[in-house]
Tab-separated table of C-alpha atoms in Angstrom:
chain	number	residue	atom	x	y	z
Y	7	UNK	CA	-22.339	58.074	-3.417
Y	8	UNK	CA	-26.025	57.447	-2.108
Y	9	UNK	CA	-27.121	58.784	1.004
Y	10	UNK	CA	-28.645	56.628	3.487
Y	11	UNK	CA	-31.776	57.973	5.843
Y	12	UNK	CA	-32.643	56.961	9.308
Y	13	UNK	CA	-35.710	57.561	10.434
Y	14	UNK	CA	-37.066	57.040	14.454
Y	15	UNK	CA	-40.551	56.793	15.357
Y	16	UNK	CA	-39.473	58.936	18.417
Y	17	UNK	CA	-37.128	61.299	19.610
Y	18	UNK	CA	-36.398	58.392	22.715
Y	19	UNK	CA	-34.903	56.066	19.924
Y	20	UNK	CA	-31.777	58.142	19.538
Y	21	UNK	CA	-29.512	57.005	22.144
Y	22	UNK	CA	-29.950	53.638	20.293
Y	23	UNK	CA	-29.817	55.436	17.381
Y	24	UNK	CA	-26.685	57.263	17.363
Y	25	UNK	CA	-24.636	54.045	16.777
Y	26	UNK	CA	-25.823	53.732	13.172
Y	27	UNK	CA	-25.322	57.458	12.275
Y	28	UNK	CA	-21.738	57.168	13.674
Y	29	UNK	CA	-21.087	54.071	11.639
Y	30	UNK	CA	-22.509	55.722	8.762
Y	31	UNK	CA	-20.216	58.799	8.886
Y	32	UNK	CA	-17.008	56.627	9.489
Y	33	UNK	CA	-17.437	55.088	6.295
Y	34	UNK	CA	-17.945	58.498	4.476
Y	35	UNK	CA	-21.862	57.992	3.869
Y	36	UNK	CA	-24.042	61.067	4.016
Y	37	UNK	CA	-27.225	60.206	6.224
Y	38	UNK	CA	-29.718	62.125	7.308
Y	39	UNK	CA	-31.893	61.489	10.495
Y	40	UNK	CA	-35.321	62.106	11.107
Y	41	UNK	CA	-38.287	61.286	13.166
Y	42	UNK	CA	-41.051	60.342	11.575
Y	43	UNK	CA	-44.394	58.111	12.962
Y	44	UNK	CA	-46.132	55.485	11.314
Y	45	UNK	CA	-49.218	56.253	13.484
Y	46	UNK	CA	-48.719	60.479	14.267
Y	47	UNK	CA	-46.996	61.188	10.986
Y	48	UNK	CA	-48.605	58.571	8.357
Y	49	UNK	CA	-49.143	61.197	5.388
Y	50	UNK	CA	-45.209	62.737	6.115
Y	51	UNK	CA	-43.660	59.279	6.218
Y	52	UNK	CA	-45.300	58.271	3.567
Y	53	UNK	CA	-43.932	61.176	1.622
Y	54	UNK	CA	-40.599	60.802	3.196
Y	55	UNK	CA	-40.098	57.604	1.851
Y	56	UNK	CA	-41.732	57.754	-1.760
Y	57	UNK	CA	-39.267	61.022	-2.470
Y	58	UNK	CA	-36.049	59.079	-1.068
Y	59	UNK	CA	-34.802	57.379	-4.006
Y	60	UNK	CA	-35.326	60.973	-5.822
Y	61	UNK	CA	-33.413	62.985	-2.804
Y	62	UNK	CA	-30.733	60.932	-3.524
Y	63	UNK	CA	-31.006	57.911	-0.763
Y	64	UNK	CA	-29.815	54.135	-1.565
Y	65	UNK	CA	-31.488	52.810	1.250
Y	66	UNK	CA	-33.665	53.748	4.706
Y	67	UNK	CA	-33.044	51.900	8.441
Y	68	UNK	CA	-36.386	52.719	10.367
Y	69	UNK	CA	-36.040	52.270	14.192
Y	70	UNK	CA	-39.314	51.789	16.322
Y	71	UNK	CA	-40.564	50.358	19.485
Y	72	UNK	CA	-43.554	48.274	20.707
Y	73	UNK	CA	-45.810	48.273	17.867
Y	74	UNK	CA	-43.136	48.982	15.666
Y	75	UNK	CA	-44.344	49.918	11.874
Y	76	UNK	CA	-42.207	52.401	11.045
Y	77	UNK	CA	-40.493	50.162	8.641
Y	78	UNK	CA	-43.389	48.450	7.114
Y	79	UNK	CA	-45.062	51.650	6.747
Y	80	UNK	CA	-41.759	52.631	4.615
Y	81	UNK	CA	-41.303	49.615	2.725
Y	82	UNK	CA	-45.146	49.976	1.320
Y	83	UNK	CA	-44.405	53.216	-0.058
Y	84	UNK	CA	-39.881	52.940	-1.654
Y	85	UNK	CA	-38.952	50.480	-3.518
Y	86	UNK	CA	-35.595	51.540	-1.630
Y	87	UNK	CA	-33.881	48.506	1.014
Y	88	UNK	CA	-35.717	49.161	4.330
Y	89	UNK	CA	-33.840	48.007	7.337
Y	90	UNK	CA	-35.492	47.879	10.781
Y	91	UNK	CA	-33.992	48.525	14.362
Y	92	UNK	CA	-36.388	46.904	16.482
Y	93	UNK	CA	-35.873	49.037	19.835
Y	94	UNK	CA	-36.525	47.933	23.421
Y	95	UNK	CA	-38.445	50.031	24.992
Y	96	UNK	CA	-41.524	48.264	26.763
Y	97	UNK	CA	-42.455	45.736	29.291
Y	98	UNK	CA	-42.148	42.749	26.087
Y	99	UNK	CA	-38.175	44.189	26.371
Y	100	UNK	CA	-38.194	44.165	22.154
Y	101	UNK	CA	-39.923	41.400	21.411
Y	102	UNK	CA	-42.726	43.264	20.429
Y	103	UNK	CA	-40.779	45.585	18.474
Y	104	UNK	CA	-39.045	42.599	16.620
Y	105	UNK	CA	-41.525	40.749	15.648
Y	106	UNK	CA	-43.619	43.629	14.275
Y	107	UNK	CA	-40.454	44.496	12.410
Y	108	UNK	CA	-39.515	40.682	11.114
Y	109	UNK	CA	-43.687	39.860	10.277
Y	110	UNK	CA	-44.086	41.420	6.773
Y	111	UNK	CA	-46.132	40.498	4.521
Y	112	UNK	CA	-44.824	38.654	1.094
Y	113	UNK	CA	-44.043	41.011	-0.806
Y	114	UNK	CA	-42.997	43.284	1.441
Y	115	UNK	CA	-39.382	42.570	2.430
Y	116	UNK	CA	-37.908	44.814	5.110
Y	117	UNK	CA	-34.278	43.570	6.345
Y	118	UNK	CA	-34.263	43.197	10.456
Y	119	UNK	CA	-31.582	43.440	12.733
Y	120	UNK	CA	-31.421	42.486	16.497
Y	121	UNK	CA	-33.139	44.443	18.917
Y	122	UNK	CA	-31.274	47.735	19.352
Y	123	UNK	CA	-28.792	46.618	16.433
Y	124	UNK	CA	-27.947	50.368	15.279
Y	125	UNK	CA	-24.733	49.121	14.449
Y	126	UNK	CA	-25.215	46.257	12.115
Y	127	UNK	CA	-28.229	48.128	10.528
Y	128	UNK	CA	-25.315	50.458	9.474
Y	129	UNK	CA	-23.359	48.035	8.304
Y	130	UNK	CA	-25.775	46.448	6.044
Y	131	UNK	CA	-26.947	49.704	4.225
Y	132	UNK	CA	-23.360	49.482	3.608
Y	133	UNK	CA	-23.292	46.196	2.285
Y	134	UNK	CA	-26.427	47.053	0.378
Y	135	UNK	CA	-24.394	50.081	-1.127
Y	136	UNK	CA	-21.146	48.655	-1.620
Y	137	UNK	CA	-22.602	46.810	-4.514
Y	138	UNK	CA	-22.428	49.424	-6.569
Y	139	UNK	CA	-19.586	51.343	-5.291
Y	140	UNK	CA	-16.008	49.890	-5.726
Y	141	UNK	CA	-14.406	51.899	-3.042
Y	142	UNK	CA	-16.784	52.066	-0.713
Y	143	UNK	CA	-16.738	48.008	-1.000
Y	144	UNK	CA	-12.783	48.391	-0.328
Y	145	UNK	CA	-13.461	50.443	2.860
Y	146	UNK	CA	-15.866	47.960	3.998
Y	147	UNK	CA	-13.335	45.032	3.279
Y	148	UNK	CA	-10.850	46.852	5.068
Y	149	UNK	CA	-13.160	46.972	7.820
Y	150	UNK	CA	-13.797	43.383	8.144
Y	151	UNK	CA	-10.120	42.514	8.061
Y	152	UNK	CA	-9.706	45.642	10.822
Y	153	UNK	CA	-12.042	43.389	12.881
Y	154	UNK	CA	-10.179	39.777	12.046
Y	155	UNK	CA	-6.818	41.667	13.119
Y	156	UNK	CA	-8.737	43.108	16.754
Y	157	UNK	CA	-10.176	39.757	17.743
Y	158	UNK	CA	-6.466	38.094	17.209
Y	159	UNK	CA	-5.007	40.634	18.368
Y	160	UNK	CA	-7.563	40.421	21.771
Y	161	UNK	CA	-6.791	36.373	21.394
Y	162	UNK	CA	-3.057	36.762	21.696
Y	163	UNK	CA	-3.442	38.818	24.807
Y	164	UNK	CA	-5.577	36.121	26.415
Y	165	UNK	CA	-3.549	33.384	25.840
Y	166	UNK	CA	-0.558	35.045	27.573
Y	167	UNK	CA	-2.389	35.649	30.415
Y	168	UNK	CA	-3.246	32.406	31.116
């Protein structure tokens, strides 16, 4: 199975962070976290990302704040899925961060979830490996039915206490 890297432009981004990795590990999915800087780190992302398919990685979630090129700065050097986690963490609460993330250039797709979406950033590197993976695409169906089943279930409750 493919391993799926998330990088963080800064140590701060974990607690947001954390989420995905989780996600990641319930499903079974190696990942591998690092902290890498478009701006500090330019040469060692750069290499980070053009070795990934190589190391073994199907696809790379990049979380960054305020200017927020970590995952444009990835995308221009994989031909690997690049998902961004747009993280809140100035005065603009995000919206910097998002649309830094979202504004690519044609050509230059990189996948963007909500602002802090760890979660569904997991989720969709599943997705985006499930296509090739039979049984990983079974876990992730059972998943989605796992959620159907909670929000009925949470349904049921609430109608008998009104």
């Amino acid at each position: 199975m493919k391993k799926v890297a998330i990088v963080m432009g800064s140590d701060s981004d974990w607690k947001v962070v954390e989420p995905a990795r989780d996600t990641l590990n319930r499903f079974g999915i190696e990942c591998s976290v690092r902290i890498l800087s478009a701006h500090r780190t330019p040469q060692a992302a750069a290499a980070f990302a053009q070795s990934a398919r190589e190391n073994g990685f199907g696809a790379i979630i990049c979380a960054a704040g305020k200017a927020a090129h970590l995952a444009g700065a990835m995308a221009a050097n994989t031909t690997l899925p690049v998902i961004g986690i747009p993280i809140k963490s100035s005065t603009l609460d995000g919206l910097d961060a998002l649309l830094s993330t979202v504004q690519m250039p044609s050509g230059m797709p990189v996948a963007t979830v909500a602002i802090d979406g760890a979660v569904n950033a997991a989720l969709l590197a599943i997705q985006i490996l499930a296509v090739s993976d039979a049984a990983l695409e079974e876990k992730f169906a059972d998943f989605r039915k796992e959620q159907t089943q909670n929000v009925l279930k949470k349904d049921e409750a609430f109608q008998t206490r009104l």
